[in-house]
Amino acid sequence: MAGIVAAMAAWAVSELAAAVLDTSAPLISVGDATVDLSPSWLKDAAIAMFGVYDKIALLVGMTAVLLLIAAVIGLVAMRRRVVGMLAVAGLGVLGVLSVLTRRNDDALAVAPVLAATITGVVVLMLMVGVRRRDRRDPPVPDSTPADGESTPVGSASRRGFLVTGASVAAASAVTGSLGLFLGRGGSAEEARAAMRLPDPDFPLPPLPDGVDFGVRGLAPFTTPNSDFYRIDTALTVPRVSPDDWSLRIDGMVDNPIDLDYDALLRLPLVEADITMTCVSNEIGGDLVGNTRWLGVRLGDLLREAGVHSDADQILSTSTDGWTCGTPAEVVLDGRDAILAIAMDGEALPFRHGFPVRMVTPGIYGYVGSTKWLDRITLTRFDQEEAYWAQRGWAVRAPIKTMSRIDVPGPLENVPSGTTTIAGVAWAQQRGVDAVEISVDDGEWTEVELAEVPGIDTWTQWRTETNLTPGRHSVRVRATDGTGTTQTEERVDPIPDGASGWHTVQVVAE
Ligand SMILES: Nc1nc2c(c(=O)[nH]1)N[C@H]1C(S)=C(S)[C@@H](COP(=O)(O)O)O[C@H]1N2
Ligand SMILES: [Mo]
């Protein structure tokens, strides 16, 4: 109990210190460092087991482990005070190290760890001291033998210890909650809520009427922001206020650029319809979403900065330290690579990168779509490696042509006779020219395609087919704007995206 109470107090003080100093809470930094240091197989297993709850699972597991360590340190400290204190100091050093590896640009982030360590030592000494006093001067019990040696360690003799422990725990709960409340990023929330989106200087025409078949169960052409998939390494969603946001573009450029949020909004604002896709998306998976983005063309900014001809990588960093390597030629080739401030007519949600993120059409998210953008440095692939490149993923990763069956769902029962089959297909930067389906390995037949606003979005497709009663398999494949048909060869997402044809089994009755 001494150890656990000391850990609670240390946590509470660290949260409050982090909130007051406006830096990151040590628990989160330690969690982030744990994620970074974990081998890929462990991360994959955690994602497979906990799905979108993987971050919560990590925090719960980490807290349990820390409390266990704290309890052991408490027990040790009761016998050997110095050893207990040294153990707490050791944890402090580990904390400082993990904070430094995560927030090397923010020396203040060390302060909450130091505050937590000192608090841990003080509370532990206090608890040990009280326990020793309880033992030395046991209250004289009236119903137990008066023989000191055989006095059972009863509740009365623990009173001082229990009262102190409960008080510290209660104070910690209040302090910690206050810290969490203050550190919630309230100013960023208010700023986002109060924001009025500027009108685009170069608006797109409204979406064509025919982009959406409106088939039930088929992914809508525009993914609502609330349904947009989220993939990132951030344990807590960064909450950066536009007032605190600025971007530096430096490295291999003639004129480094510093830009705050207002200056960004004064640049020409464009709209772009772009379907974003995660490289981890499995065949038939839903780590893909489409929307209309609002932002500033990154290529124009880079031309203003004057990119050196031998710089081939745009290394972007997010406020939480994640890095992304984008091929310079991709952003400079004229496509709609943008610094986005809004999606689907709304300021970016915090989960999707508020206040500013990159969106680069045609390449997977991990190589072109940095959220919570902080810095852009022009460099070379042979000099610097970004986060996922360090972990074995490809450096250049154009999105592969892919098609998916949404209707009917897997193993869904459908009425026999005429049945609707529908889905989406994407081949960003090339466009989708045709989609075909094959029932029970029969002939490929072309299906109807919905309209699209450009080559960077997915395309809905549908057809009616006749199914006899019984079980059937339906496959789909797309052909992109260059005339190349999606490959049948099944490969896993790592290192540069899954390929293969999506097949669903359906039962007609
Ligand atoms: N800061 C930051 N940006 C990031 C990531 C990240 O981990 N951190 N993940 C990338 C990946 S892998 C993808 S697929 C897209 C997903 O963007 P979304 O969560 O808005 O859908 O964000 C990219 N941008
Ligand atoms: Mo991704």
Tab-separated table of N, CA and C in Angstrom, residues 61 70 89 98 118 153 301 378 418 421:
chain	number	residue	atom	x	y	z
A	61	GLY	N	-2.654	-1.792	-19.254
A	61	GLY	CA	-1.597	-2.758	-18.958
A	61	GLY	C	-0.393	-2.088	-18.307
A	70	ALA	N	5.413	-0.629	-8.087
A	70	ALA	CA	5.318	0.276	-6.942
A	70	ALA	C	5.067	-0.510	-5.663
A	89	ALA	N	14.269	6.325	-7.478
A	89	ALA	CA	15.158	7.168	-8.284
A	89	ALA	C	15.452	6.497	-9.619
A	98	SER	N	12.910	8.039	-21.241
A	98	SER	CA	11.859	7.841	-22.240
A	98	SER	C	11.271	9.174	-22.673
A	118	ILE	N	10.508	13.038	-7.088
A	118	ILE	CA	10.667	13.610	-5.738
A	118	ILE	C	9.428	13.296	-4.899
A	153	VAL	N	-0.624	-7.785	14.900
A	153	VAL	CA	-0.612	-6.513	14.175
A	153	VAL	C	-2.051	-6.231	13.791
A	301	LEU	N	4.451	26.171	-52.108
A	301	LEU	CA	5.282	26.623	-50.988
A	301	LEU	C	6.726	26.168	-51.168
A	378	LEU	N	13.656	19.482	-46.055
A	378	LEU	CA	14.081	18.854	-47.297
A	378	LEU	C	15.409	18.147	-47.069
A	418	THR	N	-32.484	-12.151	-58.840
A	418	THR	CA	-31.691	-10.955	-59.116
A	418	THR	C	-31.228	-10.301	-57.811
A	421	ILE	N	-25.037	-6.486	-56.422
A	421	ILE	CA	-23.658	-6.571	-55.927
A	421	ILE	C	-23.072	-5.170	-56.105
